């Protein structure tokens, strides 16, 4: 099964024309012909089955034959993470977090952040590609970068955690997470959160957690957090 993505699809559409790039891929690379089936998601939970009507390399036309709405998990995972210095490391995080299961990602600009500008359009494509590769029907929400202070002062639901490196008593994340509960986790930059940021998180209801004994890179810590929440909810 190969999954395609188009955000414009909804219940009212019965026929669909793929854009030129995907049309060429379908006809030239996948060698699909009239009558073959394709699978498409709109990133909002729907899985559409379509049959090719016209196998044209520039305008591949398909008829929607069935649709199914996939249910979301009971929990919502929001990872607020400082962008890494190297773009490829952050893109790796986006890809793997999507495969594992994440609902929302907010880049946070911290006191020790070395990167403050992100190419969101490119990163959206990384999310889309990972969603299709892992055969999921929900596209994670990627927010614009936001100052850390502004983010922690927003209202967040259920379980709020901050993973930092300062020496103090912390409980492991896996012992704090509960199934079917919304989770928001703060992951800091390479230089960690500042002491002032940690205090501010505590003042706004965030609880310190440990992601293990080893010191982790930003993107690794974020992936461990995603995997931990996924295991608790899928176990």
Coordinates of N, CA and C in Angstrom, one line a residue, residues 1-5 18 22 25-26 29-32 37-41 47-50 129 131-136:
X1 N 0.8 -1.2 0.0 CA 0.0 0.0 0.0 C 0.9 1.2 0.0
X2 N 0.6 2.2 -0.9 CA 1.3 3.4 -0.9 C 0.2 4.5 -0.7
X3 N 0.5 5.4 0.2 CA -0.4 6.5 0.6 C 0.0 7.8 0.0
X4 N -1.0 8.5 -0.6 CA -0.8 9.9 -1.1 C -1.5 10.8 -0.2
X5 N -1.1 12.1 -0.3 CA -1.7 13.1 0.6 C -2.2 14.3 -0.2
X18 N -4.7 14.5 -9.7 CA -3.4 14.6 -9.0 C -2.6 15.7 -9.6
X22 N 2.9 14.4 -8.8 CA 2.4 13.1 -8.3 C 1.8 12.3 -9.5
X25 N 4.7 10.5 -11.0 CA 5.2 9.5 -10.1 C 4.2 8.2 -10.2
X26 N 2.9 8.5 -10.3 CA 2.0 7.4 -10.3 C 2.1 6.6 -11.6
X29 N 6.6 6.1 -12.5 CA 7.4 5.3 -11.5 C 6.7 4.1 -11.0
X30 N 5.4 4.3 -10.6 CA 4.6 3.2 -10.1 C 4.0 2.4 -11.2
X31 N 4.0 2.9 -12.4 CA 3.4 2.2 -13.6 C 1.9 1.8 -13.4
X32 N 1.2 2.8 -12.8 CA -0.2 2.5 -12.6 C -1.0 2.8 -13.9
X37 N -6.1 0.9 -8.2 CA -6.5 1.6 -7.0 C -5.4 2.4 -6.4
X38 N -5.8 3.5 -5.8 CA -4.8 4.4 -5.1 C -5.5 4.7 -3.7
X39 N -4.6 5.0 -2.8 CA -5.1 5.4 -1.4 C -4.6 6.8 -1.1
X40 N -5.5 7.7 -0.6 CA -5.2 9.1 -0.4 C -5.7 9.4 1.0
X41 N -5.0 10.3 1.7 CA -5.5 10.9 3.0 C -5.5 12.4 2.9
X47 N -9.3 8.2 5.1 CA -8.6 7.4 4.1 C -9.5 7.2 2.9
X48 N -9.1 7.7 1.8 CA -9.9 7.6 0.5 C -9.3 6.5 -0.3
X49 N -10.2 5.7 -0.9 CA -9.8 4.7 -1.9 C -10.3 5.3 -3.3
X50 N -9.4 5.3 -4.2 CA -9.7 5.9 -5.6 C -9.3 4.9 -6.7
X129 N 5.6 13.6 4.3 CA 6.3 12.4 3.8 C 6.3 11.3 4.9
X131 N 4.2 11.0 7.4 CA 2.8 10.5 7.6 C 2.5 9.5 6.5
X132 N 2.8 9.8 5.3 CA 2.5 8.8 4.2 C 3.3 7.5 4.3
X133 N 4.6 7.6 4.6 CA 5.5 6.5 4.8 C 5.0 5.5 5.9
X134 N 4.5 6.1 6.9 CA 4.0 5.3 8.1 C 2.5 5.0 8.0
X135 N 1.9 5.3 6.9 CA 0.5 5.0 6.6 C -0.5 5.5 7.6
X136 N -0.3 6.7 8.0 CA -1.1 7.4 9.0 C -2.1 8.4 8.2

